[in-house]
Structure formats: structure tokens, C-alpha cells
Short mmCIF file of C-alpha atoms and ligand atoms in Angstrom, two decimals:
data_model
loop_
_atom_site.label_atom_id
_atom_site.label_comp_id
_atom_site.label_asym_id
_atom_site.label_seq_id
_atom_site.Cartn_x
_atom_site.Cartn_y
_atom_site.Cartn_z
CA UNK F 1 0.00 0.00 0.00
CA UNK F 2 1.82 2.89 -0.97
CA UNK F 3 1.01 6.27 1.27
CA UNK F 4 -0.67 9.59 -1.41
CA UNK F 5 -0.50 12.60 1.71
CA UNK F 6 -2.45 15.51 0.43
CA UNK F 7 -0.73 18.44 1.03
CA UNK F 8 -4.27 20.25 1.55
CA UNK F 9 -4.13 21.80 -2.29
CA UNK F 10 -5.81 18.47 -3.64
CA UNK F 11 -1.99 17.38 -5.21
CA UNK F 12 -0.21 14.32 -3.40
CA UNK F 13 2.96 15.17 -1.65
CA UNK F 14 5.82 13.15 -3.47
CA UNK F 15 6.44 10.04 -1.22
CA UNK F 16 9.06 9.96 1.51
CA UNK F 17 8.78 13.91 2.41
CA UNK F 18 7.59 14.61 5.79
CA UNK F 19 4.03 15.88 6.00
CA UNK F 20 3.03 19.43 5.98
CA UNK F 21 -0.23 18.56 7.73
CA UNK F 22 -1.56 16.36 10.19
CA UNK F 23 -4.66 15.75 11.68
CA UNK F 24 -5.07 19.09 13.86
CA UNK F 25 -3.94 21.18 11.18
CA UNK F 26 -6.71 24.03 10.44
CA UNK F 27 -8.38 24.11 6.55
CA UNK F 28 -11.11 23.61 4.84
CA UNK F 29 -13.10 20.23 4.78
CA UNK F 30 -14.02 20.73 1.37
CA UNK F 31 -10.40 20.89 0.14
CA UNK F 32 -8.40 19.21 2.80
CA UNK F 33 -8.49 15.49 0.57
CA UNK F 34 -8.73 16.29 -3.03
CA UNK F 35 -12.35 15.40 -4.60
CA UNK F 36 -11.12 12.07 -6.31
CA UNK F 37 -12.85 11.05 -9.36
CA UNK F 38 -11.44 7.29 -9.29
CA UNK F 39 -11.42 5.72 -12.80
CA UNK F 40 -13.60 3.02 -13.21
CA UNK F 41 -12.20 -0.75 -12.01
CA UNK F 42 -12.91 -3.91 -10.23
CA UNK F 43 -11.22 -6.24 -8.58
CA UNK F 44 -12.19 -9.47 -6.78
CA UNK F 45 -13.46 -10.01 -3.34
CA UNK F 46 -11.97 -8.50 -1.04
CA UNK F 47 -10.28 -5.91 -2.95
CA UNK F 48 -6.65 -4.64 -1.80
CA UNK F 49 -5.93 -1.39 -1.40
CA UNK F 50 -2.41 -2.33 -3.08
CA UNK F 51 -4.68 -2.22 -6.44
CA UNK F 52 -6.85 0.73 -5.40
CA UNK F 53 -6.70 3.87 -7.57
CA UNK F 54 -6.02 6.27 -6.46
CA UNK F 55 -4.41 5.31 -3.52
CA UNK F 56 -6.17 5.84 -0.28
CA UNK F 57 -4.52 7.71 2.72
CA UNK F 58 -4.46 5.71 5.97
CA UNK F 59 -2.76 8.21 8.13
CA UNK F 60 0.36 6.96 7.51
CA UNK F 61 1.86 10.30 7.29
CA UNK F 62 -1.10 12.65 8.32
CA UNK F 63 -2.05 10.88 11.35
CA UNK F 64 -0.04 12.00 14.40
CA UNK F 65 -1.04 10.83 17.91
CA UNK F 66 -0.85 12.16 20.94
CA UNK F 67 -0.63 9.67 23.53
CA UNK F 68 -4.64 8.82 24.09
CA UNK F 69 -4.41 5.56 24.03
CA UNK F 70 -0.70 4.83 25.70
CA UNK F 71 -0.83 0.95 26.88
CA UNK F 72 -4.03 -0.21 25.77
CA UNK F 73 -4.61 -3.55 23.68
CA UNK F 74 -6.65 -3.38 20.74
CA UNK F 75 -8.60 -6.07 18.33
CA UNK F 76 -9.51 -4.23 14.55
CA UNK F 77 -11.20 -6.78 12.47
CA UNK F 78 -11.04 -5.69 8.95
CA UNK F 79 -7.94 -4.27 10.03
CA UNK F 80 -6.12 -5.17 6.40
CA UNK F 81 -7.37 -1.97 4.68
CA UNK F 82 -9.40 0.76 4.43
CA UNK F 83 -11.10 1.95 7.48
CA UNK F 84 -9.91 -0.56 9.90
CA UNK F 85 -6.08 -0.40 8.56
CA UNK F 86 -6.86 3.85 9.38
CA UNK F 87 -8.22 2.66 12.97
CA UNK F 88 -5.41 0.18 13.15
CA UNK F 89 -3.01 3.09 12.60
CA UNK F 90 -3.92 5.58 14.39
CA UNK F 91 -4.61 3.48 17.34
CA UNK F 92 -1.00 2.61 17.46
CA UNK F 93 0.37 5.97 17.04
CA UNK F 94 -1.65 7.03 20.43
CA UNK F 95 0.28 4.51 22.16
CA UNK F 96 -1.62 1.18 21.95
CA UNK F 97 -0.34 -2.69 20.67
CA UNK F 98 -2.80 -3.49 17.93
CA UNK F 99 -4.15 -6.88 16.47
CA UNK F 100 -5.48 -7.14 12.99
CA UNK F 101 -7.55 -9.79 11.35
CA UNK F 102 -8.78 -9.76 7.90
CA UNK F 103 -8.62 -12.89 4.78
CA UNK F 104 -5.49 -14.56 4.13
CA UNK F 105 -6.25 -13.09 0.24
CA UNK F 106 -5.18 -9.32 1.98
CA UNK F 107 -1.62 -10.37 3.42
CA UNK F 108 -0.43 -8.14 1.31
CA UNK F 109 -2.30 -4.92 2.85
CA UNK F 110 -1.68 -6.49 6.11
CA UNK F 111 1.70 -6.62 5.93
CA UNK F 112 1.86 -3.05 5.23
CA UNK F 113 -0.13 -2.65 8.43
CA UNK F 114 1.73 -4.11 10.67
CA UNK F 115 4.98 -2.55 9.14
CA UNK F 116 3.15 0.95 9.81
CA UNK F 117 2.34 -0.36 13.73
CA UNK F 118 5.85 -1.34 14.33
CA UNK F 119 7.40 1.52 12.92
CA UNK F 120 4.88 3.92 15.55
CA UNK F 121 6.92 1.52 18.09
CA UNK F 122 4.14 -0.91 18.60
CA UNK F 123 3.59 -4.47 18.42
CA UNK F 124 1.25 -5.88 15.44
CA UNK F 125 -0.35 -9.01 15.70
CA UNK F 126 -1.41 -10.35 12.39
CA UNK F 127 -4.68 -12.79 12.55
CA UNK F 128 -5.80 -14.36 9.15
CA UNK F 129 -8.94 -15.88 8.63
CA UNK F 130 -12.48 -16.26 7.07
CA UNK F 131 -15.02 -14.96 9.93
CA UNK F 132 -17.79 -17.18 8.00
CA UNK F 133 -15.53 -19.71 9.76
CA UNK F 134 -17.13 -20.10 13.11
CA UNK F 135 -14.17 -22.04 15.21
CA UNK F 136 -11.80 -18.99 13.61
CA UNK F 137 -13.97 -16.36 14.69
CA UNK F 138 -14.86 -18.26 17.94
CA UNK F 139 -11.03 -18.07 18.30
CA UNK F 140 -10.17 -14.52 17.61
CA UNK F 141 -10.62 -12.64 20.44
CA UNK F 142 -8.58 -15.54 22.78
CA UNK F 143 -6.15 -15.51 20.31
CA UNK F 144 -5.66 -11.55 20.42
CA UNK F 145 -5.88 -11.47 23.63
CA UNK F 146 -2.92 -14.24 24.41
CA UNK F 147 -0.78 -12.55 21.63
CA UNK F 148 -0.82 -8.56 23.47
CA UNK F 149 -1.46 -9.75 26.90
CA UNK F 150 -4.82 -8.54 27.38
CA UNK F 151 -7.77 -7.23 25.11
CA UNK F 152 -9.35 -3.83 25.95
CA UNK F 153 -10.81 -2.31 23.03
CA UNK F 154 -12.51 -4.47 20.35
CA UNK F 155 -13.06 -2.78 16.80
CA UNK F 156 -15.73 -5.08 15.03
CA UNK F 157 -15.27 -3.43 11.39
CA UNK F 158 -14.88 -6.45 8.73
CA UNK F 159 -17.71 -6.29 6.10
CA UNK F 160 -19.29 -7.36 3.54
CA UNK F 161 -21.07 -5.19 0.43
CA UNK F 162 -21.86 -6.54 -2.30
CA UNK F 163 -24.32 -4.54 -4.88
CA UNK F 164 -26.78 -6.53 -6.78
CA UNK F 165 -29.29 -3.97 -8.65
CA UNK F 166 -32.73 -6.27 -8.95
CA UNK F 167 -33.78 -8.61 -5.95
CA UNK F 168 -34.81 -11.16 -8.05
CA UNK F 169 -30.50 -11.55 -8.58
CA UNK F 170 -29.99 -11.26 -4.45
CA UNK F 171 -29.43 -14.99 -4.07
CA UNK F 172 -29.65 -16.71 -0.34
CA UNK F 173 -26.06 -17.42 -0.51
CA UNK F 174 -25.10 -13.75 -0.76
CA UNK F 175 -27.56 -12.67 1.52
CA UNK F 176 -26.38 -15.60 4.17
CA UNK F 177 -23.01 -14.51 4.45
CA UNK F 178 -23.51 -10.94 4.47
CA UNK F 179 -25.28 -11.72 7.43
CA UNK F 180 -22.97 -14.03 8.90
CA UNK F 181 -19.76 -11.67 7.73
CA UNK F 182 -22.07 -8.49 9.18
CA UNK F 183 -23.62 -9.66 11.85
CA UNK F 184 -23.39 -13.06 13.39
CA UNK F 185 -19.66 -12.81 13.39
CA UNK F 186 -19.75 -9.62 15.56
CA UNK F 187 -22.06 -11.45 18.39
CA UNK F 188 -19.74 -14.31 17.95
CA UNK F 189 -16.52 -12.31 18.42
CA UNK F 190 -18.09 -9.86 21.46
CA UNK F 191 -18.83 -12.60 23.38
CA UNK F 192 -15.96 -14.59 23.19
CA UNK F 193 -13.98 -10.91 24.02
CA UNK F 194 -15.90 -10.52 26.93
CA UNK F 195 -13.92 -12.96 28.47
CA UNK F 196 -11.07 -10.90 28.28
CA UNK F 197 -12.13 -6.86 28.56
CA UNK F 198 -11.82 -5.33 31.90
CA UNK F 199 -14.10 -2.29 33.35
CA UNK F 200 -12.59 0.62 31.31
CA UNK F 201 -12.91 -1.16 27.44
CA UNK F 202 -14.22 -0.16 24.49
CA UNK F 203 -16.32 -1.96 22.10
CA UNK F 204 -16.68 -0.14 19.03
CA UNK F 205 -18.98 -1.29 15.79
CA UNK F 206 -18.84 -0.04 11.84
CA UNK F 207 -22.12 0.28 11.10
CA UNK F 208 -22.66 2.82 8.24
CA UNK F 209 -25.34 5.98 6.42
CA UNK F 210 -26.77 2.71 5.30
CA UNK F 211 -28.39 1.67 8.35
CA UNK F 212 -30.86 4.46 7.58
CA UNK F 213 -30.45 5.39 4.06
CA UNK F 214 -30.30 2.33 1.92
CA UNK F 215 -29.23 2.66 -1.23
CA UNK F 216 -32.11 0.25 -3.47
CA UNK F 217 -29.13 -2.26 -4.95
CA UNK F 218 -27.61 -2.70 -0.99
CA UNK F 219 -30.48 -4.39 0.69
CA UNK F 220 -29.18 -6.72 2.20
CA UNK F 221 -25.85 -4.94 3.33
CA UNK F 222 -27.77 -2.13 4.54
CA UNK F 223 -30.68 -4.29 6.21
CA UNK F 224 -26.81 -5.66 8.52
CA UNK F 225 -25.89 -2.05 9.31
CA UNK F 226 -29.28 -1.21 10.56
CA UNK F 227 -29.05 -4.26 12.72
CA UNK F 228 -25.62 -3.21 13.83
CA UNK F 229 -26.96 -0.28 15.14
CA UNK F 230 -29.81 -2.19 16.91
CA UNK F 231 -27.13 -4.66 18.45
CA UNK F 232 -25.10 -1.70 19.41
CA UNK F 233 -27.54 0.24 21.24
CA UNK F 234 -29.12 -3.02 23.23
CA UNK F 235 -25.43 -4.14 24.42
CA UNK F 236 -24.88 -0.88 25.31
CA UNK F 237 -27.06 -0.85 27.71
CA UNK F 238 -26.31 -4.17 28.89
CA UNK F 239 -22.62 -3.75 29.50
CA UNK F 240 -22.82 -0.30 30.67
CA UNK F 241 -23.29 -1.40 34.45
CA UNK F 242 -19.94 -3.66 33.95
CA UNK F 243 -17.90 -0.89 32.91
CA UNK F 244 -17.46 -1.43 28.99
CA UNK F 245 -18.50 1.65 26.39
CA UNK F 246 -20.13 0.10 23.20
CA UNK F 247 -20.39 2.47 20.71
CA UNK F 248 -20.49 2.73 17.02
CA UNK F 249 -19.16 4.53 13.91
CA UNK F 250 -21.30 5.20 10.71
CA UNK F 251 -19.23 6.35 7.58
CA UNK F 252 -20.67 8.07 4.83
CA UNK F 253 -19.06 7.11 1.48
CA UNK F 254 -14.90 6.63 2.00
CA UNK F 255 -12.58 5.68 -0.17
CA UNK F 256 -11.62 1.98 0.16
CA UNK F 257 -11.15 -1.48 -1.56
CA UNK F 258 -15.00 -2.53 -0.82
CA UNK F 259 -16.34 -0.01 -2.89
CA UNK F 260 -14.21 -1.21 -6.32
CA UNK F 261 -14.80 -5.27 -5.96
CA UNK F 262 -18.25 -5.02 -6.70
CA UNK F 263 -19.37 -3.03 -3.36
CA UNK F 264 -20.68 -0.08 -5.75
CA UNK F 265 -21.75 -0.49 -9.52
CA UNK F 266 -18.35 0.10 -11.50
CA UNK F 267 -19.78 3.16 -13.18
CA UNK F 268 -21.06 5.06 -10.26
CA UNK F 269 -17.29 5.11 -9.01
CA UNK F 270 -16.51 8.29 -10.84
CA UNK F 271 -19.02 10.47 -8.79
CA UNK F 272 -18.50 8.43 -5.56
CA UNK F 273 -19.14 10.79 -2.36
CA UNK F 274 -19.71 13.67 -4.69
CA UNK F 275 -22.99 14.08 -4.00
CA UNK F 276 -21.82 14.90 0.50
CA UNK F 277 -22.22 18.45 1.72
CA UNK F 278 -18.40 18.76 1.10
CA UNK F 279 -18.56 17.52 -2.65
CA UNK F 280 -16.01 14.48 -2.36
CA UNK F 281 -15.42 11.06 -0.72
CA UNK F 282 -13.66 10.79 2.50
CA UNK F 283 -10.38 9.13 3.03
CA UNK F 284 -9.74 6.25 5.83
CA UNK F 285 -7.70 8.40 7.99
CA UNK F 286 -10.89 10.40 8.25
CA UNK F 287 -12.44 8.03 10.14
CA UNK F 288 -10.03 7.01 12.57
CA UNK F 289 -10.40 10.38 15.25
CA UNK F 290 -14.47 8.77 15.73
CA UNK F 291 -12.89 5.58 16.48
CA UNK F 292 -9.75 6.67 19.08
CA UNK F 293 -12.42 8.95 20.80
CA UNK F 294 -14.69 6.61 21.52
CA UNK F 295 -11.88 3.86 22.62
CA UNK F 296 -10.04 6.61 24.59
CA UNK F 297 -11.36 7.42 28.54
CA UNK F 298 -12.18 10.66 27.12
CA UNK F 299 -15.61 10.07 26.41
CA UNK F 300 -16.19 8.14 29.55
CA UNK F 301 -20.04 9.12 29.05
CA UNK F 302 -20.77 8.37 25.82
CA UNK F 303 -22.52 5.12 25.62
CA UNK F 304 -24.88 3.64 23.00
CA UNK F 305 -24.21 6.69 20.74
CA UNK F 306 -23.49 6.43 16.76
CA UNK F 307 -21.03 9.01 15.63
CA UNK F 308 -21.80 9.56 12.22
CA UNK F 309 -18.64 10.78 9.95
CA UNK F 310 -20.22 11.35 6.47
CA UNK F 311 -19.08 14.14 4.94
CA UNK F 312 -22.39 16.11 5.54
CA UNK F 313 -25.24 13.63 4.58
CA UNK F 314 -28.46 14.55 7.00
CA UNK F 315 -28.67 11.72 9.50
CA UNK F 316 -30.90 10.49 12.71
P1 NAD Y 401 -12.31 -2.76 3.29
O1 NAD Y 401 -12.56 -3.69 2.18
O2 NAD Y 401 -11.00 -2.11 3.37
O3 NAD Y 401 -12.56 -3.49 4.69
C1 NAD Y 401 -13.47 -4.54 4.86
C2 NAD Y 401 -12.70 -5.69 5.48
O4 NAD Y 401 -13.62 -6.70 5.87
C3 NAD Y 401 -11.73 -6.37 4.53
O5 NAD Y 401 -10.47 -5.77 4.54
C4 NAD Y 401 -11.69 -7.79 5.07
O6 NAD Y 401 -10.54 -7.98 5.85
C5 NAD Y 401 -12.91 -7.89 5.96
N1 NAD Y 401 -13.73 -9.02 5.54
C6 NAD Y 401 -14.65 -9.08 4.56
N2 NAD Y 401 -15.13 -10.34 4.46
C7 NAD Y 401 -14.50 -11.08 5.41
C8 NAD Y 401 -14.56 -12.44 5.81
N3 NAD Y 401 -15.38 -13.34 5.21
N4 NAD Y 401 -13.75 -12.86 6.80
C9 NAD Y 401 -12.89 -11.99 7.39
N5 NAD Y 401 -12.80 -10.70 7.09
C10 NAD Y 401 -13.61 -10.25 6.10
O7 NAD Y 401 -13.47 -1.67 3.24
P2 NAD Y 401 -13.95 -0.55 4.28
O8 NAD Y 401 -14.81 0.33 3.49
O9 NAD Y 401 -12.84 0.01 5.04
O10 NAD Y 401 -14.91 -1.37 5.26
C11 NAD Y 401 -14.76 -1.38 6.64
C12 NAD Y 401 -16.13 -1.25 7.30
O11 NAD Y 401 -16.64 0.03 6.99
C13 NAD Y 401 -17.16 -2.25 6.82
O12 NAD Y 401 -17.92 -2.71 7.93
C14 NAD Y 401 -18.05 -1.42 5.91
O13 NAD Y 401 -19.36 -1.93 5.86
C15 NAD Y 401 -17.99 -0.09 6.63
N6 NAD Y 401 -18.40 1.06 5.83
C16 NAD Y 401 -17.68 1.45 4.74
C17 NAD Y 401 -18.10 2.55 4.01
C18 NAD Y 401 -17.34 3.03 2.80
O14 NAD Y 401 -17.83 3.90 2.08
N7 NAD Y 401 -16.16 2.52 2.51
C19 NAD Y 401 -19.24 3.25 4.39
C20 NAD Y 401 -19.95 2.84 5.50
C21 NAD Y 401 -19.53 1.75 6.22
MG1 MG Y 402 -9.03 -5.55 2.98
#
């Protein structure tokens, strides 16, 4: 995965320079990641960012931390690319050791990954495997948890999107392990974690606009997001009284391998996230402040909340 900083003028900084910006620097939202207008492509499921064009920006460069998360031990499924690899990031650049699991098709992206957590001076755990597996996913958090010596945030963000225009093409098998990639495999993984978080953890789901704006050719992705949000808000309450946040995190439309390998039709990809309040897609890195917030004691009272990041697109 090779690393495109925006220098804030919508041009990519050559590679290797230091960055001009980071995160807290002060411009405009509308400029700040150039409005990309990505050529139309496809790859196969998942999709690496390796391939993605343009690239997407993870933080490697314009992420800097600050400490928020110094010691803490942190599970990012999905954490190969995109989103999660942003999450993944950042989290280790505040301080923390990071597991990632994703398919053993994305070693490449998670390679690059772990690289990125080890040079912030953390230790990466790398945990391929399919989550429609159920003794892998049954697995995961015990396995993360032995490997960093501990668990105390869990980042359930691996998904599934596939976009099928007429229902009468939605076959059962699609819709099955949407549902199992989606949604089963986050009850299956939060309970096994719970094993392992202490008072003071995080749980923190990637649900999505979605969950309340479906787009007619994602019903059955968007039918798992609004269930995320359901599951979120009832576990919430239920762990609340033991001491462990459960939040979630609803992206608008980003910039990542799920939307060229079939997650959006191939010639909407041009105009994707042009139609936001701020007239372009957002990158990963975008994403990963919502996600080290709600991990971080900071926001010791927020519980059961969504924190939408979507580039301007009206929400609930
Ligand atoms: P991505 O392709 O980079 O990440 C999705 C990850 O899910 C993959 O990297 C893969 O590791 C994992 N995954 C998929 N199927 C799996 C399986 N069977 N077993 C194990 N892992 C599997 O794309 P992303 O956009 O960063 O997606 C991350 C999350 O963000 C997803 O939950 C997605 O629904 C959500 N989201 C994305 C957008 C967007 O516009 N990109 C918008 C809203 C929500
Ligand atoms: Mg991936």
C-alpha cells in the first residue's frame, strides 16, 4: 500500500517527504483530501488497497497521535485496509499494541499494516482468517488477547457489500453470508472478548449511512448495518453497568477497496461521495479520530451513541 498525503491543495505530496499537515492542522473540509474522481475498475473479493486507484490515505503520514491511548490492547477486524487499517493506525500511534484480522487473500495490505504499527513503536499481531468460519472467529478474540497480553478495546469493522441492482439476482447465498460476515460474526466475536475486557474497554462497531439510508441495490448490506446499530444500542445498555462503552461509527461514502470489488456499480465510481455536503469522498484516515475517541477514557459518558462521519449527509 503505498502512502498519497495531500498536502491540503488536492496534489499528493511526493512520497518519503515529511508531511506538511496532520490531523489538527486548520483548513477547509471541502479541500483538505482532493475530490477524487477514481477511474472506473474492479477487482475481486476483497479488494486490496495495493490495487486501489487512487491510492487511499491511511494516516500513515497525516495521522499524528498524541498519547490517548498509551498501553491499551486493541482487536480491529477488517484491520487489512481501508477503514480498519486507518483505525489500526492511528490506534498505534496514540500509544496502543494493535491486532489485525482480515482474509489470508489481503496479506499483502496487512503486511503493510503491521509494518506501519511497528514503525509507531508498537507491536502488530497479524490474525488471518475467514469470519464465515465459526471455530476462527470463535477463536479470535482468545487468540488476540494471548498474543498482546490482554484485550481492551474491540473494533468489530470487517464487512461485507456486495451490490446486486434487482432482488430477483440477491441470491440466499449472498444474503447468508452478508449476514454471517455483518452480523453473526460480531455477536460471535463480542462474546468470546468478553472474556477478556476489563471495566474501562471499548467496544466499538462499523455500522454505516446505510443503516438508515439504503441505497435500493444494498439491501441486504444495509438491512446488517441497521441491525448493527440495533445490536449496538441493546449491548450498550447491557454492559454499561460492567464498565465497557459500546459504541459505534457510521461512515458516509470513504474511499476503500469494498467499494471497487463489486461493493458499488463500477460506473457510479466516478461520482463516488460527490454528492456529501463537502462535494467528495472521504479518506480512511478520516475516520479514525471517531474511532480513538470513543476507545479513549475521554468520552467516559458516551454510551450507546453512533457518531456519524459522512461528509455532511443529513442523518438520525
Ligand atoms: P475494506 O474492504 O478495506 O474493509 C473490509 C474488510 O472486511 C476487509 O479488509 C476484510 O478484511 C474484511 N472481511 C470481509 N469479508 C471477510 C470475511 N469473510 N472474513 C474476514 N474478514 C472479512 O473496506 P472498508 O470500506 O474500510 O470497510 C470497513 C467497514 O466500513 C465495513 O464494515 C463497511 O461496511 C464499513 N463502511 C464502509 C463505508 C465506505 O464507504 N467505505 C461506508 C460505511 C460503512
Ligand atoms: Mg481488505
Amino acid at each position: 500500500m503505498s502512502i498519497s498525503p495531500n498536502n491540503g491543495n488536492g496534489e499528493n505530496q511526493p512520497q518519503g517527504s515529511p508531511p506538511e499537515k496532520d490531523q489538527l492542522s486548520l483548513d477547509d473540509p471541502t479541500t483538505r483530501h482532493p475530490r477524487i474522481s477514481p477511474p472506473e475498475q474492479d477487482q475481486p473479493e476483497p479488494g486490496l488497497d495495493a490495487r486501489l486507484e487512487p491510492h487511499a490515505d491511511h494516516g500513515e503520514e497525516s495521522y499524528t497521535g498524541t498519547g490517548r491511548l498509551k498501553g491499551r490492547k486493541a482487536l480491529v477486524t477488517g484491520g487489512d485496509s481501508g477503514i480498519g487499517a486507518a483505525v489500526a493506525i492511528a490506534f498505534a500511534k496514540e500509544g496502543a499494541d494493535v491486532a489485525i484480522a482480515y482474509l489470508p487473500a489481503e496479506e499483502e495490505d496487512a503486511r503493510d499494516v503491521a509494518a506501519t504499527i511497528e514503525a509507531a513503536g508498537r507491536t502488530a499481531v497479524t490474525l488471518p482468517g475467514d469470519l464465515t468460519d465459526l471455530e476462527y472467529r470463535r477463536r479470535l478474540a482468545h487468540d488476540a488477547a494471548e498474543a498482546l497480553g490482554g484485550l481492551d478495546i474491540l473494533v468489530n469493522n470487517a464487512g461485507k457489500q456486495l451490490s446486486v441492482e434487482r432482488l430477483e439476482d440477491l441470491d440466499d447465498e449472498q444474503v447468508r453470508t452478508t449476514f454471517e460476515v455483518n452480523v453473526l460474526a460480531m455477536f460471535t466475536i463480542t462474546r468470546e472478548a468478553l472474556a477478556h475486557l476489563p471495566a474501562g474497554s471499548s467496544i466499538i462497531n462499523t455500522t454505516s449511512i446505510q443503516a438508515y439510508s439504503p441505497s435500493p441495490h444494498l439491501l441486504d448490506y444495509a438491512s446488517t448495518k441497521a441491525a448493527i446499530n440495533n445490536f449496538t444500542k441493546g449491548l450498550a445498555e447491557q454492559l454499561a453497568p460492567r464498565g465497557i462503552r459500546v459504541n459505534a461509527v457510521a461512515p458516509g461514502p470513504i474511499w476503500t477497496p469494498l467499494q471497487v470489488s463489486d461493493g458499488q456499480p463500477k460506473e457510479a465510481l466516478p461520482e463516488f461521495g460527490h454528492n456529501t455536503a463537502l462535494g467528495r469522498a472521504g479518506q480512511p484516515v478520516e475516520l479514525a479520530p471517531a474511532y480513538v475517541f470513543l476507545a479513549s477514557p475521554e468520552s467516559s459518558y458516551v454510551v450507546g451513541e453512533t457518531l456519524n462521519v459522512n461528509g455532511g449527509k443529513p442523518s438520525p
